[in-house]
PDB file of C-alpha atoms in Angstrom:
ATOM      1  CA  MET A   1      22.223  -7.750  71.532  1.00  0.00           C
ATOM      2  CA  SER A   2      23.102 -10.266  68.838  1.00  0.00           C
ATOM      3  CA  ASP A   3      26.635 -11.537  68.490  1.00  0.00           C
ATOM      4  CA  PRO A   4      28.340 -10.215  65.328  1.00  0.00           C
ATOM      5  CA  GLN A   5      30.833 -13.111  65.267  1.00  0.00           C
ATOM      6  CA  PRO A   6      28.854 -15.306  62.825  1.00  0.00           C
ATOM      7  CA  THR A   7      29.113 -12.636  60.191  1.00  0.00           C
ATOM      8  CA  ARG A   8      32.932 -12.610  60.095  1.00  0.00           C
ATOM      9  CA  PRO A   9      33.391 -15.610  57.747  1.00  0.00           C
ATOM     10  CA  ALA A  10      31.796 -13.498  55.073  1.00  0.00           C
ATOM     11  CA  GLY A  11      35.155 -11.746  54.607  1.00  0.00           C
ATOM     12  CA  PRO A  12      37.091 -14.852  53.533  1.00  0.00           C
ATOM     13  CA  THR A  13      34.137 -15.930  51.489  1.00  0.00           C
ATOM     14  CA  ARG A  14      34.231 -12.671  49.565  1.00  0.00           C
ATOM     15  CA  LYS A  15      37.973 -12.991  49.176  1.00  0.00           C
ATOM     16  CA  GLY A  16      37.616 -16.534  48.022  1.00  0.00           C
ATOM     17  CA  ALA A  17      34.938 -15.530  45.565  1.00  0.00           C
ATOM     18  CA  ALA A  18      37.155 -12.796  44.241  1.00  0.00           C
ATOM     19  CA  THR A  19      40.076 -15.212  43.974  1.00  0.00           C
ATOM     20  CA  HIS A  20      37.906 -17.741  42.197  1.00  0.00           C
ATOM     21  CA  HIS A  21      36.709 -15.067  39.804  1.00  0.00           C
ATOM     22  CA  HIS A  22      40.297 -13.967  39.202  1.00  0.00           C
ATOM     23  CA  ARG A  23      41.487 -17.533  38.615  1.00  0.00           C
ATOM     24  CA  GLY A  24      38.660 -18.206  36.218  1.00  0.00           C
ATOM     25  CA  HIS A  25      39.270 -15.082  34.180  1.00  0.00           C
ATOM     26  CA  PRO A  26      42.147 -16.410  32.017  1.00  0.00           C
ATOM     27  CA  ALA A  27      40.120 -19.465  31.073  1.00  0.00           C
ATOM     28  CA  ASP A  28      37.158 -17.272  30.187  1.00  0.00           C
ATOM     29  CA  ALA A  29      39.197 -14.799  28.186  1.00  0.00           C
ATOM     30  CA  PRO A  30      39.431 -16.818  24.964  1.00  0.00           C
ATOM     31  CA  GLU A  31      35.683 -17.420  25.071  1.00  0.00           C
ATOM     32  CA  LYS A  32      34.977 -13.708  25.501  1.00  0.00           C
ATOM     33  CA  ALA A  33      37.462 -12.914  22.761  1.00  0.00           C
ATOM     34  CA  ASP A  34      35.664 -15.322  20.478  1.00  0.00           C
ATOM     35  CA  LYS A  35      32.331 -13.685  21.295  1.00  0.00           C
ATOM     36  CA  ARG A  36      33.722 -10.267  20.521  1.00  0.00           C
ATOM     37  CA  THR A  37      35.127 -11.492  17.265  1.00  0.00           C
ATOM     38  CA  LEU A  38      31.802 -13.021  16.263  1.00  0.00           C
ATOM     39  CA  PHE A  39      29.967  -9.841  17.240  1.00  0.00           C
ATOM     40  CA  GLU A  40      32.413  -7.723  15.293  1.00  0.00           C
ATOM     41  CA  ARG A  41      31.970  -9.943  12.267  1.00  0.00           C
ATOM     42  CA  LEU A  42      28.195  -9.655  12.554  1.00  0.00           C
ATOM     43  CA  VAL A  43      28.342  -5.851  12.855  1.00  0.00           C
ATOM     44  CA  GLU A  44      30.733  -5.705   9.944  1.00  0.00           C
ATOM     45  CA  PHE A  45      28.334  -7.728   7.804  1.00  0.00           C
ATOM     46  CA  ILE A  46      25.134  -5.919   8.733  1.00  0.00           C
ATOM     47  CA  SER A  47      26.645  -2.437   8.760  1.00  0.00           C
ATOM     48  CA  PRO A  48      29.749  -2.451   6.565  1.00  0.00           C
ATOM     49  CA  GLY A  49      29.823   1.323   6.502  1.00  0.00           C
ATOM     50  CA  PRO A  50      28.118   1.904   3.142  1.00  0.00           C
ATOM     51  CA  ASP A  51      28.584   5.314   1.618  1.00  0.00           C
ATOM     52  CA  SER A  52      25.039   5.493   0.285  1.00  0.00           C
ATOM     53  CA  LYS A  53      21.575   4.073   0.745  1.00  0.00           C
ATOM     54  CA  ASP A  54      21.943   2.200  -2.540  1.00  0.00           C
ATOM     55  CA  GLU A  55      24.945   0.342  -1.136  1.00  0.00           C
ATOM     56  CA  LEU A  56      22.950  -0.585   1.946  1.00  0.00           C
ATOM     57  CA  ILE A  57      20.189  -1.944  -0.287  1.00  0.00           C
ATOM     58  CA  GLU A  58      22.802  -3.976  -2.163  1.00  0.00           C
ATOM     59  CA  THR A  59      23.978  -5.372   1.175  1.00  0.00           C
ATOM     60  CA  LEU A  60      20.430  -6.471   1.960  1.00  0.00           C
ATOM     61  CA  ALA A  61      20.244  -8.199  -1.422  1.00  0.00           C
ATOM     62  CA  GLU A  62      23.480 -10.054  -0.631  1.00  0.00           C
ATOM     63  CA  ALA A  63      22.062 -11.099   2.738  1.00  0.00           C
ATOM     64  CA  GLU A  64      19.033 -12.535   0.949  1.00  0.00           C
ATOM     65  CA  GLN A  65      21.238 -14.427  -1.494  1.00  0.00           C
ATOM     66  CA  ARG A  66      23.136 -15.932   1.422  1.00  0.00           C
ATOM     67  CA  GLU A  67      19.761 -16.904   2.960  1.00  0.00           C
ATOM     68  CA  LEU A  68      20.387 -14.809   6.057  1.00  0.00           C
ATOM     69  CA  ILE A  69      17.070 -12.996   5.624  1.00  0.00           C
ATOM     70  CA  GLU A  70      13.872 -13.958   3.845  1.00  0.00           C
ATOM     71  CA  PRO A  71      12.977 -12.317   0.504  1.00  0.00           C
ATOM     72  CA  GLN A  72       9.883 -10.705   2.022  1.00  0.00           C
ATOM     73  CA  SER A  73      11.945  -9.263   4.874  1.00  0.00           C
ATOM     74  CA  ARG A  74      14.453  -7.854   2.423  1.00  0.00           C
ATOM     75  CA  ALA A  75      11.672  -6.270   0.345  1.00  0.00           C
ATOM     76  CA  MET A  76      10.100  -4.678   3.432  1.00  0.00           C
ATOM     77  CA  LEU A  77      13.443  -3.307   4.646  1.00  0.00           C
ATOM     78  CA  GLU A  78      14.039  -1.830   1.211  1.00  0.00           C
ATOM     79  CA  GLY A  79      10.576  -0.305   1.317  1.00  0.00           C
ATOM     80  CA  VAL A  80      11.322   1.336   4.662  1.00  0.00           C
ATOM     81  CA  LEU A  81      14.594   2.759   3.344  1.00  0.00           C
ATOM     82  CA  ARG A  82      13.040   4.095   0.148  1.00  0.00           C
ATOM     83  CA  MET A  83       9.999   5.482   1.947  1.00  0.00           C
ATOM     84  CA  ALA A  84      12.264   7.737   3.994  1.00  0.00           C
ATOM     85  CA  ASP A  85      13.005   9.721   0.823  1.00  0.00           C
ATOM     86  CA  MET A  86       9.404   9.909  -0.393  1.00  0.00           C
ATOM     87  CA  ALA A  87       6.801  12.612   0.126  1.00  0.00           C
ATOM     88  CA  ALA A  88       3.016  12.683  -0.044  1.00  0.00           C
ATOM     89  CA  GLY A  89       3.121  13.979  -3.605  1.00  0.00           C
ATOM     90  CA  ASP A  90       5.010  10.863  -4.737  1.00  0.00           C
ATOM     91  CA  VAL A  91       2.317   8.410  -3.669  1.00  0.00           C
ATOM     92  CA  MET A  92      -0.958  10.350  -3.746  1.00  0.00           C
ATOM     93  CA  VAL A  93      -3.911   9.654  -6.023  1.00  0.00           C
ATOM     94  CA  ALA A  94      -3.952  12.729  -8.275  1.00  0.00           C
ATOM     95  CA  ALA A  95      -6.924  15.095  -7.984  1.00  0.00           C
ATOM     96  CA  PRO A  96      -8.442  14.282 -11.420  1.00  0.00           C
ATOM     97  CA  ARG A  97      -8.705  10.622 -10.381  1.00  0.00           C
ATOM     98  CA  MET A  98     -10.225  11.221  -6.945  1.00  0.00           C
ATOM     99  CA  ASP A  99     -13.683   9.792  -6.291  1.00  0.00           C
ATOM    100  CA  LEU A 100     -15.670  12.592  -4.660  1.00  0.00           C
ATOM    101  CA  LEU A 101     -19.161  13.071  -3.282  1.00  0.00           C
ATOM    102  CA  ASP A 102     -21.173  16.259  -3.775  1.00  0.00           C
ATOM    103  CA  ILE A 103     -22.937  17.471  -0.646  1.00  0.00           C
ATOM    104  CA  GLU A 104     -25.914  18.535  -2.771  1.00  0.00           C
ATOM    105  CA  ALA A 105     -26.280  15.213  -4.633  1.00  0.00           C
ATOM    106  CA  PRO A 106     -29.366  13.069  -3.894  1.00  0.00           C
ATOM    107  CA  TYR A 107     -28.983  10.041  -1.670  1.00  0.00           C
ATOM    108  CA  ASP A 108     -29.403   7.513  -4.501  1.00  0.00           C
ATOM    109  CA  GLU A 109     -26.598   9.138  -6.468  1.00  0.00           C
ATOM    110  CA  LEU A 110     -24.298   9.130  -3.467  1.00  0.00           C
ATOM    111  CA  LEU A 111     -25.046   5.492  -2.741  1.00  0.00           C
ATOM    112  CA  ALA A 112     -24.346   4.529  -6.369  1.00  0.00           C
ATOM    113  CA  VAL A 113     -20.886   6.112  -6.194  1.00  0.00           C
ATOM    114  CA  VAL A 114     -20.127   4.321  -2.928  1.00  0.00           C
ATOM    115  CA  ILE A 115     -21.173   0.955  -4.359  1.00  0.00           C
ATOM    116  CA  ASP A 116     -19.379   1.413  -7.693  1.00  0.00           C
ATOM    117  CA  THR A 117     -16.051   2.468  -6.211  1.00  0.00           C
ATOM    118  CA  GLY A 118     -15.972   0.215  -3.166  1.00  0.00           C
ATOM    119  CA  HIS A 119     -14.124   2.818  -1.070  1.00  0.00           C
ATOM    120  CA  SER A 120     -14.770   3.210   2.640  1.00  0.00           C
ATOM    121  CA  ARG A 121     -14.020   6.962   2.846  1.00  0.00           C
ATOM    122  CA  PHE A 122     -14.883   9.809   0.490  1.00  0.00           C
ATOM    123  CA  PRO A 123     -13.962  13.489   0.349  1.00  0.00           C
ATOM    124  CA  VAL A 124     -17.152  15.569   0.172  1.00  0.00           C
ATOM    125  CA  THR A 125     -17.197  18.765  -1.880  1.00  0.00           C
ATOM    126  CA  GLU A 126     -19.465  21.777  -2.109  1.00  0.00           C
ATOM    127  CA  GLY A 127     -19.615  23.964  -5.180  1.00  0.00           C
ATOM    128  CA  SER A 128     -16.353  22.804  -6.754  1.00  0.00           C
ATOM    129  CA  ARG A 129     -13.892  19.906  -6.592  1.00  0.00           C
ATOM    130  CA  ASP A 130     -11.374  22.074  -4.762  1.00  0.00           C
ATOM    131  CA  ASN A 131     -13.777  22.954  -1.955  1.00  0.00           C
ATOM    132  CA  ILE A 132     -13.565  19.858   0.247  1.00  0.00           C
ATOM    133  CA  ILE A 133     -15.702  20.334   3.352  1.00  0.00           C
ATOM    134  CA  GLY A 134     -15.197  16.986   5.065  1.00  0.00           C
ATOM    135  CA  ILE A 135     -14.843  13.221   4.828  1.00  0.00           C
ATOM    136  CA  LEU A 136     -17.798  10.832   4.708  1.00  0.00           C
ATOM    137  CA  LEU A 137     -17.506   7.220   5.802  1.00  0.00           C
ATOM    138  CA  ALA A 138     -19.505   4.831   3.643  1.00  0.00           C
ATOM    139  CA  LYS A 139     -21.003   3.211   6.728  1.00  0.00           C
ATOM    140  CA  ASP A 140     -22.284   6.605   7.893  1.00  0.00           C
ATOM    141  CA  LEU A 141     -24.120   7.130   4.618  1.00  0.00           C
ATOM    142  CA  LEU A 142     -26.297   4.137   5.452  1.00  0.00           C
ATOM    143  CA  LYS A 143     -27.674   6.063   8.419  1.00  0.00           C
ATOM    144  CA  LEU A 144     -29.539   8.301   5.976  1.00  0.00           C
ATOM    145  CA  GLN A 145     -31.425   5.287   4.669  1.00  0.00           C
ATOM    146  CA  ARG A 146     -32.940   4.603   8.071  1.00  0.00           C
ATOM    147  CA  ALA A 147     -33.265   8.250   9.065  1.00  0.00           C
ATOM    148  CA  PRO A 148     -33.764  10.435   5.960  1.00  0.00           C
ATOM    149  CA  GLU A 149     -34.355  13.461   8.150  1.00  0.00           C
ATOM    150  CA  LEU A 150     -30.656  13.498   9.103  1.00  0.00           C
ATOM    151  CA  ASN A 151     -28.541  16.247   7.590  1.00  0.00           C
ATOM    152  CA  LEU A 152     -25.610  14.846   5.630  1.00  0.00           C
ATOM    153  CA  ARG A 153     -23.379  17.611   6.958  1.00  0.00           C
ATOM    154  CA  THR A 154     -23.730  16.275  10.486  1.00  0.00           C
ATOM    155  CA  LEU A 155     -22.214  12.958   9.354  1.00  0.00           C
ATOM    156  CA  LEU A 156     -19.040  14.484   7.932  1.00  0.00           C
ATOM    157  CA  ARG A 157     -15.700  13.959   9.628  1.00  0.00           C
ATOM    158  CA  PRO A 158     -13.054  16.730   9.561  1.00  0.00           C
ATOM    159  CA  ALA A 159     -10.732  16.576   6.572  1.00  0.00           C
ATOM    160  CA  VAL A 160      -6.977  16.472   7.187  1.00  0.00           C
ATOM    161  CA  PHE A 161      -4.887  18.546   4.774  1.00  0.00           C
ATOM    162  CA  VAL A 162      -1.160  17.975   4.226  1.00  0.00           C
ATOM    163  CA  PRO A 163       1.338  19.567   1.807  1.00  0.00           C
ATOM    164  CA  GLU A 164       2.798  17.624  -1.099  1.00  0.00           C
ATOM    165  CA  SER A 165       6.214  17.873   0.503  1.00  0.00           C
ATOM    166  CA  LYS A 166       5.221  16.106   3.745  1.00  0.00           C
ATOM    167  CA  GLY A 167       7.416  13.042   4.245  1.00  0.00           C
ATOM    168  CA  LEU A 168       5.779   9.621   4.283  1.00  0.00           C
ATOM    169  CA  ASN A 169       7.502   8.694   7.547  1.00  0.00           C
ATOM    170  CA  GLU A 170       6.007  11.703   9.272  1.00  0.00           C
ATOM    171  CA  LEU A 171       2.647  11.184   7.608  1.00  0.00           C
ATOM    172  CA  LEU A 172       2.474   7.560   8.728  1.00  0.00           C
ATOM    173  CA  ARG A 173       3.234   8.652  12.282  1.00  0.00           C
ATOM    174  CA  ASP A 174       0.422  11.215  12.081  1.00  0.00           C
ATOM    175  CA  PHE A 175      -1.981   8.591  10.747  1.00  0.00           C
ATOM    176  CA  ARG A 176      -1.225   6.337  13.707  1.00  0.00           C
ATOM    177  CA  THR A 177      -1.302   9.082  16.314  1.00  0.00           C
ATOM    178  CA  ASN A 178      -4.538  10.680  15.127  1.00  0.00           C
ATOM    179  CA  ARG A 179      -6.228   7.415  14.138  1.00  0.00           C
ATOM    180  CA  ASN A 180      -6.876   8.946  10.740  1.00  0.00           C
ATOM    181  CA  HIS A 181      -6.838   6.967   7.496  1.00  0.00           C
ATOM    182  CA  LEU A 182      -7.082   9.594   4.761  1.00  0.00           C
ATOM    183  CA  ALA A 183      -5.451  12.934   4.047  1.00  0.00           C
ATOM    184  CA  ILE A 184      -6.072  15.526   1.359  1.00  0.00           C
ATOM    185  CA  VAL A 185      -2.855  16.641  -0.333  1.00  0.00           C
ATOM    186  CA  ILE A 186      -2.585  20.306  -1.311  1.00  0.00           C
ATOM    187  CA  ASP A 187      -0.051  22.050  -3.532  1.00  0.00           C
ATOM    188  CA  GLU A 188       1.960  25.161  -2.735  1.00  0.00           C
ATOM    189  CA  PHE A 189      -0.943  27.387  -3.823  1.00  0.00           C
ATOM    190  CA  GLY A 190      -3.433  25.690  -1.517  1.00  0.00           C
ATOM    191  CA  ASN A 191      -5.236  23.826  -4.296  1.00  0.00           C
ATOM    192  CA  THR A 192      -6.202  20.168  -4.024  1.00  0.00           C
ATOM    193  CA  ALA A 193      -3.427  18.062  -5.546  1.00  0.00           C
ATOM    194  CA  GLY A 194      -4.740  14.623  -4.575  1.00  0.00           C
ATOM    195  CA  LEU A 195      -5.428  12.333  -1.659  1.00  0.00           C
ATOM    196  CA  LEU A 196      -3.495   9.759   0.270  1.00  0.00           C
ATOM    197  CA  THR A 197      -4.611   6.899   2.506  1.00  0.00           C
ATOM    198  CA  ILE A 198      -2.752   4.959   5.151  1.00  0.00           C
ATOM    199  CA  GLU A 199      -3.006   1.963   2.813  1.00  0.00           C
ATOM    200  CA  ASP A 200      -1.096   3.865   0.127  1.00  0.00           C
ATOM    201  CA  VAL A 201       1.712   4.556   2.597  1.00  0.00           C
ATOM    202  CA  LEU A 202       1.880   1.000   3.927  1.00  0.00           C
ATOM    203  CA  GLU A 203       1.989  -0.409   0.412  1.00  0.00           C
ATOM    204  CA  GLU A 204       5.324   1.323  -0.064  1.00  0.00           C
ATOM    205  CA  ILE A 205       6.631  -1.029   2.644  1.00  0.00           C
ATOM    206  CA  VAL A 206       4.688  -4.274   2.319  1.00  0.00           C
ATOM    207  CA  GLY A 207       3.656  -4.100  -1.339  1.00  0.00           C
ATOM    208  CA  GLU A 208       0.167  -4.300  -2.781  1.00  0.00           C
ATOM    209  CA  ILE A 209      -2.586  -4.816  -0.210  1.00  0.00           C
ATOM    210  CA  GLU A 210      -5.460  -6.919  -1.505  1.00  0.00           C
ATOM    211  CA  ASP A 211      -8.890  -5.306  -1.427  1.00  0.00           C
ATOM    212  CA  GLU A 212     -12.443  -6.576  -1.774  1.00  0.00           C
ATOM    213  CA  PHE A 213     -12.041  -6.967  -5.529  1.00  0.00           C
ATOM    214  CA  ASP A 214      -9.112  -9.362  -5.150  1.00  0.00           C
ATOM    215  CA  GLU A 215      -9.301 -13.127  -4.914  1.00  0.00           C
ATOM    216  CA  ALA A 216      -7.485 -15.127  -2.282  1.00  0.00           C
ATOM    217  CA  ASP A 217      -5.676 -16.923  -5.130  1.00  0.00           C
ATOM    218  CA  ALA A 218      -4.523 -14.222  -7.509  1.00  0.00           C
ATOM    219  CA  THR A 219      -2.243 -16.364  -9.636  1.00  0.00           C
ATOM    220  CA  ASP A 220      -4.794 -16.247 -12.452  1.00  0.00           C
ATOM    221  CA  ALA A 221      -5.560 -12.714 -13.609  1.00  0.00           C
ATOM    222  CA  VAL A 222      -8.660 -13.626 -15.669  1.00  0.00           C
ATOM    223  CA  TYR A 223     -11.941 -14.575 -13.973  1.00  0.00           C
ATOM    224  CA  THR A 224     -15.268 -15.504 -15.496  1.00  0.00           C
ATOM    225  CA  LEU A 225     -18.275 -13.599 -14.140  1.00  0.00           C
ATOM    226  CA  ALA A 226     -21.837 -14.847 -13.768  1.00  0.00           C
ATOM    227  CA  ASP A 227     -23.070 -13.003 -16.893  1.00  0.00           C
ATOM    228  CA  GLY A 228     -20.485 -14.691 -19.104  1.00  0.00           C
ATOM    229  CA  SER A 229     -18.169 -11.694 -19.237  1.00  0.00           C
ATOM    230  CA  HIS A 230     -14.711 -11.726 -17.726  1.00  0.00           C
ATOM    231  CA  ARG A 231     -12.875  -9.761 -15.066  1.00  0.00           C
ATOM    232  CA  VAL A 232      -9.245  -9.041 -15.919  1.00  0.00           C
ATOM    233  CA  ALA A 233      -6.579  -7.497 -13.712  1.00  0.00           C
ATOM    234  CA  GLY A 234      -5.040  -4.322 -15.057  1.00  0.00           C
ATOM    235  CA  ASP A 235      -1.569  -5.749 -14.483  1.00  0.00           C
ATOM    236  CA  ALA A 236      -2.382  -9.024 -16.261  1.00  0.00           C
ATOM    237  CA  SER A 237       0.292  -9.920 -18.774  1.00  0.00           C
ATOM    238  CA  ILE A 238      -0.568  -9.521 -22.440  1.00  0.00           C
ATOM    239  CA  ALA A 239       0.512 -13.125 -22.965  1.00  0.00           C
ATOM    240  CA  SER A 240      -2.152 -14.314 -20.504  1.00  0.00           C
ATOM    241  CA  ILE A 241      -4.813 -12.222 -22.287  1.00  0.00           C
ATOM    242  CA  ASN A 242      -3.818 -13.661 -25.662  1.00  0.00           C
ATOM    243  CA  GLU A 243      -4.059 -17.169 -24.265  1.00  0.00           C
ATOM    244  CA  ALA A 244      -7.358 -16.625 -22.449  1.00  0.00           C
ATOM    245  CA  PHE A 245      -9.193 -14.954 -25.350  1.00  0.00           C
ATOM    246  CA  GLY A 246      -7.417 -16.419 -28.357  1.00  0.00           C
ATOM    247  CA  VAL A 247      -6.190 -13.050 -29.631  1.00  0.00           C
ATOM    248  CA  ALA A 248      -2.793 -11.787 -30.747  1.00  0.00           C
ATOM    249  CA  LEU A 249      -2.173  -8.517 -28.943  1.00  0.00           C
ATOM    250  CA  PRO A 250       1.366  -7.189 -29.412  1.00  0.00           C
ATOM    251  CA  ASP A 251       3.623  -7.557 -26.402  1.00  0.00           C
ATOM    252  CA  GLU A 252       6.869  -6.084 -27.723  1.00  0.00           C
ATOM    253  CA  ASP A 253       6.452  -2.649 -26.120  1.00  0.00           C
ATOM    254  CA  PHE A 254       4.150  -3.376 -23.169  1.00  0.00           C
ATOM    255  CA  ASP A 255       4.010  -6.156 -20.594  1.00  0.00           C
ATOM    256  CA  THR A 256       0.526  -5.552 -19.154  1.00  0.00           C
ATOM    257  CA  ILE A 257      -2.916  -5.081 -20.670  1.00  0.00           C
ATOM    258  CA  GLY A 258      -3.374  -1.903 -18.619  1.00  0.00           C
ATOM    259  CA  GLY A 259      -0.244  -0.391 -20.151  1.00  0.00           C
ATOM    260  CA  LEU A 260      -1.310  -1.321 -23.681  1.00  0.00           C
ATOM    261  CA  ILE A 261      -4.793   0.160 -23.319  1.00  0.00           C
ATOM    262  CA  ALA A 262      -3.504   3.328 -21.672  1.00  0.00           C
ATOM    263  CA  HIS A 263      -1.087   3.773 -24.576  1.00  0.00           C
ATOM    264  CA  GLN A 264      -3.790   3.340 -27.196  1.00  0.00           C
ATOM    265  CA  LEU A 265      -6.110   5.735 -25.377  1.00  0.00           C
ATOM    266  CA  GLY A 266      -3.339   8.242 -24.703  1.00  0.00           C
ATOM    267  CA  ARG A 267      -4.056   8.325 -20.949  1.00  0.00           C
ATOM    268  CA  VAL A 268      -5.160   6.110 -18.104  1.00  0.00           C
ATOM    269  CA  PRO A 269      -8.854   5.263 -18.685  1.00  0.00           C
ATOM    270  CA  ARG A 270     -11.311   6.350 -16.040  1.00  0.00           C
ATOM    271  CA  ARG A 271     -13.790   4.208 -14.171  1.00  0.00           C
ATOM    272  CA  GLY A 272     -16.770   3.384 -16.411  1.00  0.00           C
ATOM    273  CA  GLU A 273     -14.916   4.032 -19.666  1.00  0.00           C
ATOM    274  CA  SER A 274     -14.729   1.322 -22.323  1.00  0.00           C
ATOM    275  CA  VAL A 275     -12.017   0.689 -24.881  1.00  0.00           C
ATOM    276  CA  GLU A 276     -12.250  -1.738 -27.805  1.00  0.00           C
ATOM    277  CA  VAL A 277      -9.141  -3.781 -28.567  1.00  0.00           C
ATOM    278  CA  ALA A 278      -8.875  -6.883 -30.781  1.00  0.00           C
ATOM    279  CA  ASN A 279     -12.642  -7.386 -30.912  1.00  0.00           C
ATOM    280  CA  LEU A 280     -12.800  -7.178 -27.118  1.00  0.00           C
ATOM    281  CA  SER A 281     -14.458  -4.466 -25.020  1.00  0.00           C
ATOM    282  CA  PHE A 282     -12.473  -3.491 -21.923  1.00  0.00           C
ATOM    283  CA  SER A 283     -14.652  -1.596 -19.408  1.00  0.00           C
ATOM    284  CA  VAL A 284     -12.909  -0.124 -16.378  1.00  0.00           C
ATOM    285  CA  MET A 285     -14.345  -1.557 -13.148  1.00  0.00           C
ATOM    286  CA  LEU A 286     -11.893  -0.096 -10.650  1.00  0.00           C
ATOM    287  CA  THR A 287      -8.996   2.353 -10.719  1.00  0.00           C
ATOM    288  CA  ARG A 288      -6.589   3.087  -7.936  1.00  0.00           C
ATOM    289  CA  GLY A 289      -3.461   5.180  -7.628  1.00  0.00           C
ATOM    290  CA  GLY A 290      -3.575   6.303 -11.261  1.00  0.00           C
ATOM    291  CA  ALA A 291      -3.822   2.798 -12.695  1.00  0.00           C
ATOM    292  CA  VAL A 292      -6.584   0.394 -13.680  1.00  0.00           C
ATOM    293  CA  ARG A 293      -7.048  -2.398 -11.160  1.00  0.00           C
ATOM    294  CA  TRP A 294      -9.793  -4.346 -12.905  1.00  0.00           C
ATOM    295  CA  PHE A 295     -11.380  -4.489 -16.369  1.00  0.00           C
ATOM    296  CA  LYS A 296     -14.633  -6.109 -17.341  1.00  0.00           C
ATOM    297  CA  VAL A 297     -14.031  -7.764 -20.707  1.00  0.00           C
ATOM    298  CA  GLN A 298     -16.685  -8.800 -23.213  1.00  0.00           C
ATOM    299  CA  ARG A 299     -16.348 -10.191 -26.704  1.00  0.00           C
ATOM    300  CA  LEU A 300     -17.762  -7.983 -29.428  1.00  0.00           C
ATOM    301  CA  PRO A 301     -19.781  -9.514 -32.257  1.00  0.00           C
ATOM    302  CA  LYS A 302     -17.735  -9.973 -35.408  1.00  0.00           C
ATOM    303  CA  PRO A 303     -18.800  -7.985 -38.476  1.00  0.00           C
ATOM    304  CA  ALA A 304     -20.153 -11.155 -40.081  1.00  0.00           C
ATOM    305  CA  ASP A 305     -22.147 -11.967 -36.957  1.00  0.00           C
ATOM    306  CA  ALA A 306     -23.551  -8.439 -36.919  1.00  0.00           C
ATOM    307  CA  ALA A 307     -24.641  -8.725 -40.553  1.00  0.00           C
ATOM    308  CA  GLU A 308     -26.342 -12.045 -39.904  1.00  0.00           C
ATOM    309  CA  ALA A 309     -28.095 -10.565 -36.864  1.00  0.00           C
ATOM    310  CA  GLU A 310     -29.470  -7.708 -39.016  1.00  0.00           C
ATOM    311  CA  ALA A 311     -30.624 -10.187 -41.694  1.00  0.00           C
TER     312      ALA A 311
END
């Protein structure tokens, strides 16, 4: 049997440790008090007990001004706060502006729509625009080119339908959980109100997400194309258009060329439509979310040039 005697010094050691801890406590107290004070100050700054979400947003703006958070972080936090009050109907692409595929359309027609719009997912209808029978991925459409005997219906993915009132927070969680990227929004009567993608939801937090039509350097909103025409961003300032094309479009009431053209037309122009302004032809290349993303701009011949051409 082992002798328990060697274990007895542990008692004084514990007592000594306790005494040492007790003796050190007063010296540590000011330090702990300082830490608590600093923590309280930090909590008071970050969460000053605002009475509204607007006050909290103002607090974030003050934090940015004091360089405690980066501008991008502040913008994202604001986006998260605002998104909590938004529903699917606030962000959706309205039904009249949805790009749809008809299940009965020939392959060439379907492929042309896919190429022209540049989308990766399309609602597929049968009979009417309100009768959405599924979602077709653009990459799946290519399978018909190699195997024409395939039935397009077999390539459709199930469509997800959500009410206009569904909150964006909940919708984003559903998108992540179900690994789904597109939802069809329906109104209270069960009719198609629009569609919403995961990109639309995320843009409420992080801002505009560049797509395949965007350049890496988007500081210049006017680009020259190979055929001599120009590609112009819908949100390009009127001042930049005047400078690029040597025209004098009015900029008192509108800041962007998209806003000016929509006003003159009386509505947002649709993809493929052309509008003539200041001897320039603006053809819509891409629309998204109820706004024009890109115009193709060409100079029109002046009346004198037209007369000389006829002579």
